[in-house]
Short mmCIF file of C-alpha atoms in Angstrom, two decimals:
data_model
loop_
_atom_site.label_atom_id
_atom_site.label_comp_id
_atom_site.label_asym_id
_atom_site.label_seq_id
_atom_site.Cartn_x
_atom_site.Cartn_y
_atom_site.Cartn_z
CA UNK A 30 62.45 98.32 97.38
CA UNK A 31 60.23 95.28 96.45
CA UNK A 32 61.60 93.24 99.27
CA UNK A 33 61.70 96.19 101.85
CA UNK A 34 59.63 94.54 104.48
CA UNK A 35 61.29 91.98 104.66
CA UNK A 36 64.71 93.77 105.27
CA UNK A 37 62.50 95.55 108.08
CA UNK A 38 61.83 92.67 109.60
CA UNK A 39 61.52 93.20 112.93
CA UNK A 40 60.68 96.67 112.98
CA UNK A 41 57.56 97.64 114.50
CA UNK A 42 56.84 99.84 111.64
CA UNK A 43 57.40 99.76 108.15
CA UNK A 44 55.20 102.33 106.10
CA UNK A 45 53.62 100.17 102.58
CA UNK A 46 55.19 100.92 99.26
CA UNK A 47 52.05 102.65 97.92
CA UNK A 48 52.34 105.86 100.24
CA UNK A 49 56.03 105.54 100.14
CA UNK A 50 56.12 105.67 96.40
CA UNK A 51 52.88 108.37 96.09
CA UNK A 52 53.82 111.89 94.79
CA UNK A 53 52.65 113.56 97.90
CA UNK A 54 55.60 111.52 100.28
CA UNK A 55 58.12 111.80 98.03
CA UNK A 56 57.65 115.69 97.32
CA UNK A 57 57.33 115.92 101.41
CA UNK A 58 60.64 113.81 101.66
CA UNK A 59 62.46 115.99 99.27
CA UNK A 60 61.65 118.90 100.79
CA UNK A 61 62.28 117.19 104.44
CA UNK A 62 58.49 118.31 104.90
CA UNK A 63 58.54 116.61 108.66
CA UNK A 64 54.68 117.60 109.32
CA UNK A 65 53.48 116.69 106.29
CA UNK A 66 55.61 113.11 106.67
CA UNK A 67 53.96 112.63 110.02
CA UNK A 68 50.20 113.34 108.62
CA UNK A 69 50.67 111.06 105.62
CA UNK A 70 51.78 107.98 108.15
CA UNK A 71 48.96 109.03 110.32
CA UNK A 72 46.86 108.90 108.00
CA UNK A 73 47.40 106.37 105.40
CA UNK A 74 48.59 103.74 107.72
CA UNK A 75 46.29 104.19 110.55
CA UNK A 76 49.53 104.50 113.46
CA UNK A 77 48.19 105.83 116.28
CA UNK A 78 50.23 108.31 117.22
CA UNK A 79 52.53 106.29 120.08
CA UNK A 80 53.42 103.82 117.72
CA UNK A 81 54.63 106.41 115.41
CA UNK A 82 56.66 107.76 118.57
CA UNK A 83 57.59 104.36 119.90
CA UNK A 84 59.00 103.47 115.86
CA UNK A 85 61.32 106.69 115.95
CA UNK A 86 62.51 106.18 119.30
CA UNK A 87 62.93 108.89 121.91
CA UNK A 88 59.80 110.67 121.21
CA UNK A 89 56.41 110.61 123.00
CA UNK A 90 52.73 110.89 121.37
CA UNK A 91 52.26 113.82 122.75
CA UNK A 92 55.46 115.34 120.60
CA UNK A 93 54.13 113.77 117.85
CA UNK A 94 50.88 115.17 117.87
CA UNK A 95 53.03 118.36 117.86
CA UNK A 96 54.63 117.84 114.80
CA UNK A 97 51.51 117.13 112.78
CA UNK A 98 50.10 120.32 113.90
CA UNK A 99 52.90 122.52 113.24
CA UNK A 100 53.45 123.59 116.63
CA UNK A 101 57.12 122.04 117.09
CA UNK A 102 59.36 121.16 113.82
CA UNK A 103 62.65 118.17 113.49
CA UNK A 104 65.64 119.65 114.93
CA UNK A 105 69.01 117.83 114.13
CA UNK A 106 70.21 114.66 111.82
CA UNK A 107 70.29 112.25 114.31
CA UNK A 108 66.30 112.73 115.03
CA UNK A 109 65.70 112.84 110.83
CA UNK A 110 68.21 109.58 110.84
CA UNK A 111 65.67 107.84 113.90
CA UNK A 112 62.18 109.16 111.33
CA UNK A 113 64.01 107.03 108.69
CA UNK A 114 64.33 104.15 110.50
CA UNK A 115 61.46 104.15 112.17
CA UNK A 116 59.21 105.15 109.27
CA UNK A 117 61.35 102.39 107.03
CA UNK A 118 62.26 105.89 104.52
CA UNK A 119 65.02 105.13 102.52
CA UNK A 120 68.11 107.25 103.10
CA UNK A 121 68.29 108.98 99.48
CA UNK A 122 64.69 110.34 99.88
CA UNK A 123 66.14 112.31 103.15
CA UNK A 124 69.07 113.12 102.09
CA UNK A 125 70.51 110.55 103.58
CA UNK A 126 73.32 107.61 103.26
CA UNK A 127 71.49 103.82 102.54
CA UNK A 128 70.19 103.04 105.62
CA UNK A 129 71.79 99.56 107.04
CA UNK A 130 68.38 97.79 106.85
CA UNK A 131 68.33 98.84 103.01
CA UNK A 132 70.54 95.68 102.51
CA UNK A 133 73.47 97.80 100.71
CA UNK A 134 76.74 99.10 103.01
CA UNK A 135 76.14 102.33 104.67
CA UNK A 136 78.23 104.84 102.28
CA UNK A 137 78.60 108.72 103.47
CA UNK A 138 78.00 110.67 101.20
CA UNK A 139 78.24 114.41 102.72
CA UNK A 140 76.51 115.94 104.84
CA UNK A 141 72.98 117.11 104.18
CA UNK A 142 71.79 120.76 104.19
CA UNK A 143 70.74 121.67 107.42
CA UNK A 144 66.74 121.96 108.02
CA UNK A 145 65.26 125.68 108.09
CA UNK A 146 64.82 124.93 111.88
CA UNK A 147 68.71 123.73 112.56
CA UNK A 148 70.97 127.04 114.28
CA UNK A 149 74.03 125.55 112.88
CA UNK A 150 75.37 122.61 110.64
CA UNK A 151 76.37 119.52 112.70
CA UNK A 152 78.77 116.73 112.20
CA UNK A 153 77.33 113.22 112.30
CA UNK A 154 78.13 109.87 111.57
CA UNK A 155 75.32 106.84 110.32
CA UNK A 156 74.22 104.67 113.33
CA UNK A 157 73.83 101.18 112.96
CA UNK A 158 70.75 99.80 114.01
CA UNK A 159 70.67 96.15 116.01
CA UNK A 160 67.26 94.81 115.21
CA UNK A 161 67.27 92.93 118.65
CA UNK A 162 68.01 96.36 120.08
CA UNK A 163 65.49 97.90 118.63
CA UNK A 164 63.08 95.66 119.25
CA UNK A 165 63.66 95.42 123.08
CA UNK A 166 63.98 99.55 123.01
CA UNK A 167 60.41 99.69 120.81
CA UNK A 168 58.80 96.93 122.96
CA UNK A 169 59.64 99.19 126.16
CA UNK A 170 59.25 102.38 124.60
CA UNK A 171 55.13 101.20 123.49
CA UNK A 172 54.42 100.31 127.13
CA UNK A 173 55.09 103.34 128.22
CA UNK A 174 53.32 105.20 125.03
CA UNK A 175 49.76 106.79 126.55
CA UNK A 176 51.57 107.69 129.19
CA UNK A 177 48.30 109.36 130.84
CA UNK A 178 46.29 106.54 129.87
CA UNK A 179 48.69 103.92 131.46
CA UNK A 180 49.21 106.05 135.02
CA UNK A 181 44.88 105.81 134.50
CA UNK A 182 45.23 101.96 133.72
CA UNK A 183 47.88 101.52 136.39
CA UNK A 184 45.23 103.14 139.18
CA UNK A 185 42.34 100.87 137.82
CA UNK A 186 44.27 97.98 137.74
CA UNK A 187 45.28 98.51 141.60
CA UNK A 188 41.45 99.78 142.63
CA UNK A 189 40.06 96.49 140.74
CA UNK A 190 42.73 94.17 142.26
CA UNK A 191 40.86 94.91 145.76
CA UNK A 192 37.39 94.31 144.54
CA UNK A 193 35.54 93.26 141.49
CA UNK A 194 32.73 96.01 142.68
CA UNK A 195 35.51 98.96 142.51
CA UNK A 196 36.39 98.73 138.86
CA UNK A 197 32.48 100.07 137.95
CA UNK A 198 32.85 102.79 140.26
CA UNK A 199 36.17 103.88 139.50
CA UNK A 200 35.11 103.49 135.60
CA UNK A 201 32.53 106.39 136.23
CA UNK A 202 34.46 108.79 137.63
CA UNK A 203 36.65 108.18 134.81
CA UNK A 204 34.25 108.73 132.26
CA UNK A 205 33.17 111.64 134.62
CA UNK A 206 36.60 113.14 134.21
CA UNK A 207 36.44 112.95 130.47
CA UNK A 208 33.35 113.95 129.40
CA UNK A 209 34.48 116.98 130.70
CA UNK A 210 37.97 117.31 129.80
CA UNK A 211 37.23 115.67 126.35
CA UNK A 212 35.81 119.79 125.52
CA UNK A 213 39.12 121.20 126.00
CA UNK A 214 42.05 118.87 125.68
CA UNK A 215 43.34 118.10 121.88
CA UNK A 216 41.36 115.30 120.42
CA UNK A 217 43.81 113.89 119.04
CA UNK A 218 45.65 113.28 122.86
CA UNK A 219 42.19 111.94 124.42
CA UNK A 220 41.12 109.89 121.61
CA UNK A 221 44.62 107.94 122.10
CA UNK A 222 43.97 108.00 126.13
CA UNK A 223 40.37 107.19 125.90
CA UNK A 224 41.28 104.10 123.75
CA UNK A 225 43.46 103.03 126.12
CA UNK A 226 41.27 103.14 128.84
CA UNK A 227 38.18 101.67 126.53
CA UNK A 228 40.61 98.66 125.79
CA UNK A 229 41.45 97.89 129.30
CA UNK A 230 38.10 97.79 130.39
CA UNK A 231 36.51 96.06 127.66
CA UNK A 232 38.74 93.17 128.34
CA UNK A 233 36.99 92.31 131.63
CA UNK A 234 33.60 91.45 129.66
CA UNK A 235 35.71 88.33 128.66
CA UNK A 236 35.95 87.34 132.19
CA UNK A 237 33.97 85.58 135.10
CA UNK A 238 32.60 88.38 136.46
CA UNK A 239 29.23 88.89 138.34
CA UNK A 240 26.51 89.57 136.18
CA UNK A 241 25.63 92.69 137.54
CA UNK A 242 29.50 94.17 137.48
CA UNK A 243 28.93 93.17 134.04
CA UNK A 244 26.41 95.11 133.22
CA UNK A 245 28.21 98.10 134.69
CA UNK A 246 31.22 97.25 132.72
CA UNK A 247 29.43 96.79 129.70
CA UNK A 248 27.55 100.54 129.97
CA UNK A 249 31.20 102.09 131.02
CA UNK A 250 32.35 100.72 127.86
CA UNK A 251 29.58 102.19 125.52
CA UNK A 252 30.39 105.31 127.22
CA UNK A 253 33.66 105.59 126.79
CA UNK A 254 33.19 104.54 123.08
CA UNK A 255 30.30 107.66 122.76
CA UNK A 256 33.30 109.46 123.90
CA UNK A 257 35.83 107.59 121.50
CA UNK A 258 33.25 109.00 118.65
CA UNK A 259 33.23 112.58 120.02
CA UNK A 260 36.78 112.87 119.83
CA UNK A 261 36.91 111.19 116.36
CA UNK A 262 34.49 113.54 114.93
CA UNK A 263 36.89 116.12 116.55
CA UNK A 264 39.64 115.24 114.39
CA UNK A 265 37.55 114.92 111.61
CA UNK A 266 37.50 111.29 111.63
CA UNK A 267 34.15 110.50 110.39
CA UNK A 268 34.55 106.66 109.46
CA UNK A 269 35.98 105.93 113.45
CA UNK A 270 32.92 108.37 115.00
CA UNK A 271 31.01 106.30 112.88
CA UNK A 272 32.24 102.79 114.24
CA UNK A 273 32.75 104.06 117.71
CA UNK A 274 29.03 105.27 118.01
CA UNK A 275 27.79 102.17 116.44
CA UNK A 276 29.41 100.48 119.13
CA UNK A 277 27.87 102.96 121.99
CA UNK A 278 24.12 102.07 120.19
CA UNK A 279 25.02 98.07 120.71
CA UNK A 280 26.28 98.54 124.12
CA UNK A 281 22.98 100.72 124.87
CA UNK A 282 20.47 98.50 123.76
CA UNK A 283 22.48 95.02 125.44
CA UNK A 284 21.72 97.10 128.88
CA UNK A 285 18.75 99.12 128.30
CA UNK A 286 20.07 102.44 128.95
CA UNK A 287 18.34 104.45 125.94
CA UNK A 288 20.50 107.82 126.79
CA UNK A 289 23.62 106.26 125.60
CA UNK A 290 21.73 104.93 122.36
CA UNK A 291 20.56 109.16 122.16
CA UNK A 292 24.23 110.61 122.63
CA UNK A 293 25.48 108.46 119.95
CA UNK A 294 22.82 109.01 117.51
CA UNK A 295 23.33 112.66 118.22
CA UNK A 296 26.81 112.63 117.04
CA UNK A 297 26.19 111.26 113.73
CA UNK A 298 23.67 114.14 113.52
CA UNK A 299 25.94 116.51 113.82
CA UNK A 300 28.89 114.64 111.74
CA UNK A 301 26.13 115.07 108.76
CA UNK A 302 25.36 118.48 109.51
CA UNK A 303 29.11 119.85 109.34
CA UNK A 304 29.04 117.93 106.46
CA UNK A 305 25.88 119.89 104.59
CA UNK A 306 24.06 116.80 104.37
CA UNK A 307 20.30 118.51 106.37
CA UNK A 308 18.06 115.48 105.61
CA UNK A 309 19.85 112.90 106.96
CA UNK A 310 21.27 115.15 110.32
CA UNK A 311 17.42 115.81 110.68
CA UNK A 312 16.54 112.72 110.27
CA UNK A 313 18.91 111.07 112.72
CA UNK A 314 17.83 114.04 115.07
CA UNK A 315 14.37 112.86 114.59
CA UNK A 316 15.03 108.88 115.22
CA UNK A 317 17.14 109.55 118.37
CA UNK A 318 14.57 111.27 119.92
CA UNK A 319 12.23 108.35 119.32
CA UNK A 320 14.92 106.26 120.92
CA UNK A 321 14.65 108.70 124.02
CA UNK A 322 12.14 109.52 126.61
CA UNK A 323 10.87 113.10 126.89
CA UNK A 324 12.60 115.24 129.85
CA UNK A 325 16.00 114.30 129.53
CA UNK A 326 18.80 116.15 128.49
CA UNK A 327 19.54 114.38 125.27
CA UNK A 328 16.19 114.22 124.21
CA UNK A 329 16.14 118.02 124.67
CA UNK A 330 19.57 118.33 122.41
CA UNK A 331 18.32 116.21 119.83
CA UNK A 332 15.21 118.31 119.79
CA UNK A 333 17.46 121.83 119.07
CA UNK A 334 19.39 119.02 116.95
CA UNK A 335 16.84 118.51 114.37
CA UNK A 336 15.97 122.49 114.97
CA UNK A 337 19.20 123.43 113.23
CA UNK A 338 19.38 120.36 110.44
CA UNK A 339 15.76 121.86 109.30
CA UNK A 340 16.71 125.07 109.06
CA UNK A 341 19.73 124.45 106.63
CA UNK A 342 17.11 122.91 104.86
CA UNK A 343 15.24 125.49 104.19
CA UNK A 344 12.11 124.53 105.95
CA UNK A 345 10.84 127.29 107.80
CA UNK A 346 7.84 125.55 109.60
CA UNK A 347 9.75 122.43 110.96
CA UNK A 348 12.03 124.97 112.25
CA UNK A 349 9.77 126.54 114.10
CA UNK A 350 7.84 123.40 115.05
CA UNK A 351 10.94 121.42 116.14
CA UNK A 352 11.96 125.06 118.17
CA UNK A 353 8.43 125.49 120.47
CA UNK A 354 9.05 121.62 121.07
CA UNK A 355 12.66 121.90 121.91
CA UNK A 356 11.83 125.16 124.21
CA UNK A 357 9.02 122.58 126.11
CA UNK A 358 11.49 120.16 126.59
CA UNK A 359 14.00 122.76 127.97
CA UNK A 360 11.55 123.58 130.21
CA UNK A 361 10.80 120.08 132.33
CA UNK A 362 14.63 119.80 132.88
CA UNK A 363 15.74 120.51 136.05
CA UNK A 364 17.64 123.36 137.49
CA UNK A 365 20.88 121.14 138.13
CA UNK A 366 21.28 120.01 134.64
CA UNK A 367 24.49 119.27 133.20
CA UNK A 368 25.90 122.63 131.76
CA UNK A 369 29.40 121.43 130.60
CA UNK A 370 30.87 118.34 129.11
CA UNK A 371 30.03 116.40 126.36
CA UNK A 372 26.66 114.77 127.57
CA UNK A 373 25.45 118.75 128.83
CA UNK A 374 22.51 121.54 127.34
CA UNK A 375 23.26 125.36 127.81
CA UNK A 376 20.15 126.98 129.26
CA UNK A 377 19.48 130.28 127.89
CA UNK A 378 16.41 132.42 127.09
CA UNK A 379 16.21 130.37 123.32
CA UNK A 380 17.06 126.62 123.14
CA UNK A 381 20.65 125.84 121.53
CA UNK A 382 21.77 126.48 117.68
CA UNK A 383 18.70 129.04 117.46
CA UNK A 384 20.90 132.10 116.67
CA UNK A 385 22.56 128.78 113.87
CA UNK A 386 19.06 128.31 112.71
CA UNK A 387 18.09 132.00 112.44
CA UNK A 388 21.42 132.39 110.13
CA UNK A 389 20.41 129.69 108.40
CA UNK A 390 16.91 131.10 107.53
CA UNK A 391 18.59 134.03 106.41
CA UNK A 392 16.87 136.39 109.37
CA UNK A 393 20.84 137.71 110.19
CA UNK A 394 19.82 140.92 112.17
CA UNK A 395 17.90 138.24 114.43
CA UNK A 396 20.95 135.76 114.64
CA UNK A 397 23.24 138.51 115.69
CA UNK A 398 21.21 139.60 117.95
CA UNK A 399 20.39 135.58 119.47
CA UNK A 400 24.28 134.94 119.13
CA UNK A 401 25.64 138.18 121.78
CA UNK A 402 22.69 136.60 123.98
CA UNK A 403 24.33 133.34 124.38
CA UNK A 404 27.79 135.00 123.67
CA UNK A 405 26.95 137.71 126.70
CA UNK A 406 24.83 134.45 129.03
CA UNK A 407 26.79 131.81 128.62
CA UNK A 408 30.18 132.62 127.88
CA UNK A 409 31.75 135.93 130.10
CA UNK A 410 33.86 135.49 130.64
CA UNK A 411 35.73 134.50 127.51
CA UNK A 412 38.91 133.57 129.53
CA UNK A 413 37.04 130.98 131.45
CA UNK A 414 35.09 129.51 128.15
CA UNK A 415 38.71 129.29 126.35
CA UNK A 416 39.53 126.77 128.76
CA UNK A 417 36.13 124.90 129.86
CA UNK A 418 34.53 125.04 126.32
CA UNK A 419 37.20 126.76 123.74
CA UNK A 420 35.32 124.63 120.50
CA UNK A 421 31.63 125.72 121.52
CA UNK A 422 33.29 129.68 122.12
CA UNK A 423 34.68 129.17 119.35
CA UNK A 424 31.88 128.01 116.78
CA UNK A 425 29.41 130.63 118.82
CA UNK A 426 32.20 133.70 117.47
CA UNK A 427 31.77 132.04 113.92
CA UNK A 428 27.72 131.41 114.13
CA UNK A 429 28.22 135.35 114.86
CA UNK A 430 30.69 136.27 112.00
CA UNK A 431 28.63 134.44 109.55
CA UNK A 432 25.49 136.53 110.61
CA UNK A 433 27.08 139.47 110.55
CA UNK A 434 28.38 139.04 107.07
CA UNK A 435 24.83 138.05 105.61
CA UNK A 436 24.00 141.37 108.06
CA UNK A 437 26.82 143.39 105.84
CA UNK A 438 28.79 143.84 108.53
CA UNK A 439 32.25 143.26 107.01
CA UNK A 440 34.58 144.64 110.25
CA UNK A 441 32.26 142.87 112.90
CA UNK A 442 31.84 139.35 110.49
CA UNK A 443 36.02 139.75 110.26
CA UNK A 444 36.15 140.37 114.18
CA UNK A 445 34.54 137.42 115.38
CA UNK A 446 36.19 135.40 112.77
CA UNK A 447 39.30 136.21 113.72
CA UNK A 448 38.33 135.81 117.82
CA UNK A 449 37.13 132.53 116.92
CA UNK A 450 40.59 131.21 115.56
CA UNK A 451 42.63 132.68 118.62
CA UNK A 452 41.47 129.44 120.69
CA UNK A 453 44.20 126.35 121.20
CA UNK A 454 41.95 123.86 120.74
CA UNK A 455 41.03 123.51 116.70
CA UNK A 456 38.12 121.07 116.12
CA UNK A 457 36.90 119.84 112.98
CA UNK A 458 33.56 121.47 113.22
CA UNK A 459 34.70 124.44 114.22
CA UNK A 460 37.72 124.59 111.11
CA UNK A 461 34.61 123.63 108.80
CA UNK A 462 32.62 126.63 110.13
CA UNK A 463 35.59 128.73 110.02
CA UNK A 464 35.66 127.76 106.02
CA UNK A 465 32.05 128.70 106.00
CA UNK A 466 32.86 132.24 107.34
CA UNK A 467 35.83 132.59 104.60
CA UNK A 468 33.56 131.88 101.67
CA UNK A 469 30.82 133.91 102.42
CA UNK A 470 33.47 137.30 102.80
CA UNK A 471 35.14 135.86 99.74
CA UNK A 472 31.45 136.06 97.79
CA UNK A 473 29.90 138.93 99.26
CA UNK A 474 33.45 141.26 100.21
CA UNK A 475 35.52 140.64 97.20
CA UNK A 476 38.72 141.82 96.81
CA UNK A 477 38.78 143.60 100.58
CA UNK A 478 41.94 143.08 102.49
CA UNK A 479 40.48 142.33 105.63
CA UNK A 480 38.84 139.30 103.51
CA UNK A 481 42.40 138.30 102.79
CA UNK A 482 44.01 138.18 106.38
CA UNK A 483 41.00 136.21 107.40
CA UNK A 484 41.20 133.54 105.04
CA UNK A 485 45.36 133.59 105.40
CA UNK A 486 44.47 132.83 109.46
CA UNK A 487 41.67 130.20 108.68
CA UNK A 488 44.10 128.56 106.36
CA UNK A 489 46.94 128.35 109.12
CA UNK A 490 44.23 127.08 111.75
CA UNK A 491 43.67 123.97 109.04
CA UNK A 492 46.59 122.78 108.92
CA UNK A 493 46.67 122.00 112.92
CA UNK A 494 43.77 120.14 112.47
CA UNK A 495 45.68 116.53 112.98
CA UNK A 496 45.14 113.84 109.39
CA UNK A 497 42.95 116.45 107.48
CA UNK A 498 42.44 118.67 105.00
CA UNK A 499 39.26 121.15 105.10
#
């Protein structure tokens, strides 16, 4: 196995010896653990998720995102025979005969128990695999991987062939498009498309183009990567969210556009406050809205931002203080403000995350009582939030189950728990609240069955959450 890249040579993927030799693949490989395969190369390699497609062969990014999340399982020996290949798995750890790029002759030995998912056993023979073939089939099979980010690049790529001028404009309505689809599509699937996009663009600040395009270009691009960080914190990411809004910051301050600096910075807020870590969430609350002028939406956000981060510390007064300020600021915006999307504020008769702070503090009558008036103003009805804003829904049902369990409310905390996790659209910060919710019925409802089917749901919602473990 020492010299197994180099018998893969020429396949476009080859997973290293350190994963393929770690406990945790070869205990998923034994027990032909297909999502758990798929989340280790995801993870420990970095594959985005067409490669990983494009590398098996007749599979799309889309079905692999499937498979990590448990929705859709490996059906049949030829597909396990393709993961093998593609993955560079040798045959015994599947079940398998020695694959031919294993260097040893291709023996059957049996066939292999079917997979819990297979109707019926199946006769099959071992393919051999043409290197050359494969390569021309991967090669073909990548450029058309992103699928909706190439028919995206396809469209840009005719619009900009006309005129320099279009590719700006058509770059907006882009971003547009996804900062409001980026709330309810997987984040997984527009990360990949967003990247795609990002990359195509970002080319064109290596080329002769008029100074003032490129300044356009340049602020689509630190939007798009704001977005790239949104998504990444999504997935639980944190390192890429972290590199992506670094990027937006650079791109903000090379054009003097301060709100893209603010969106950024408020990301990593809220990356550290999912994490527990108050100081520094306040504190990067705090510096973006020094980086922001007062009367725009993201200075507002920042302001209910830094609201939130003091309350989980414990500090009363700057809750309070960073509250009346955030409610002043709410006030000077005007009455078309953006009210969806990832760059939006939800009006209301408190400022955002109050019912979160109030829980926080420990006043839980008041944050149940804050929560049903956002729950009640802002989203009713919930059939309409599932699919506009399933992740805020979502994490407003929790901010409510957690109050009413410090309340004592075990059927109502339990309710909105459960509620929470009916969306489609798991989200790391709302899988991290979920946890939240589970320990504090496990500590204060011990032993209570409802306790149990909660935390058996929240535990089945983790494991859709694409490369991580809550």
């Amino acid at each position: 196995m020492d010299d197994r890249a180099t018998q893969r040579s020429g396949y476009p993927l080859t997973i290293p010896d350190v994963l393929l030799n770690s406990e945790a693949m070869q205990q998923a490989c034994a027990a032909r653990n297909f999502q758990e395969i798929f989340r280790l190369v995801n993870r420990r390699t970095g594959s985005s998720h067409a490669v990983m497609a494009a590398a098996v062969g007749k599979m799309t990014s889309s079905r692999v995102s499937d498979i990590i999340r448990g929705v859709r399982g490996i059906r049949g020996r030829e597909v396990i025979e393709r993961i093998a290949d593609g993955f560079g798995i040798p045959g015994e750890m599947l079940g398998l005969p020695a694959r031919s790029w294993e260097g040893t002759p291709s023996q059957p030995n049996g066939e292999i128990s079917p997979t819990p998912d297979e109707a019926a056993p199946q006769q099959w023979e071992t393919p051999s695999v043409d290197r050359r073939v494969l390569g021309t089939a991967t090669a073909a099979a990548l450029s058309t991987q992103f699928h909706r980010g190439q028919r995206a690049i396809q469209a840009l790529e005719v619009m900009s062939s006309h005129s320099a001028s279009m590719l700006p404009v058509v770059l907006g309505d882009l971003i547009d498009h996804y900062t409001l689809t980026i709330c309810s599509m997987p984040p997984v699937d527009v990360y990949d498309e967003l990247l795609t996009v990002r990359d195509y663009a970002s080319k064109f600040l290596d080329t002769a183009v008029p100074s003032g395009h490129r300044t356009e270009i340049a602020l689509s691009v630190g939007w798009l990567s704001c977005l790239l960080g949104v998504a990444a914190c999504d997935m639980g990411a944190h390192a890429a969210a972290h590199i992506w809004c670094s990027d937006a910051e650079r791109r903000s301050q090379e054009v003097g556009h301060p709100d893209l600096s603010g969106w950024a910075i408020l990301t990593k807020s809220l990356i550290a406050f999912y994490q527990g870590r108050a100081h520094h969430s306040a504190a990067l609350a705090s510096q973006g809205q020094g980086a922001t002028s007062a009367g725009t939406v993201i200075h507002a956000k920042l302001a209910t931002q830094e609201m939130r981060a003091a309350a989980m510390m414990g500090d009363a007064d700057r809750t309070e203080a960073a509250r009346r300020y955030a409610s002043k600021e709410m006030a000077k915006l005007p009455d078309d403000v953006k009210v969806t999307g990832a760059f939006s504020i939800s009006p209301g008769e408190d400022p955002p995350y109050t019912a979160t702070s109030l829980m926080l503090l420990g006043r839980h009558e008041e944050a149940v009582s804050a929560t049903n008036r956002v729950l009640q103003t802002l989203y009713r009805p919930e059939a309409r939030q599932r699919g506009e804003h399933p992740s805020s829904y979502a994490r407003a049902l929790l901010i409510l189950g957690l109050a009413q369990a410090g309340a004592g409310n075990l059927d109502e905390a339990v309710s909105a728990g459960h509620a929470a996790l009916a969306g489609s659209r798991p989200a790391w910060p709302t899988v991290t609240l979920a946890g939240n919710l589970s320990r504090a019925l496990e500590r204060d409802f011990t032993n209570a069955l409802q306790v149990e089917e909660y935390r058996a749901r929240y535990l089945d919602v983790t494991n859709q959450l694409t490369g991580n473990r809550i």
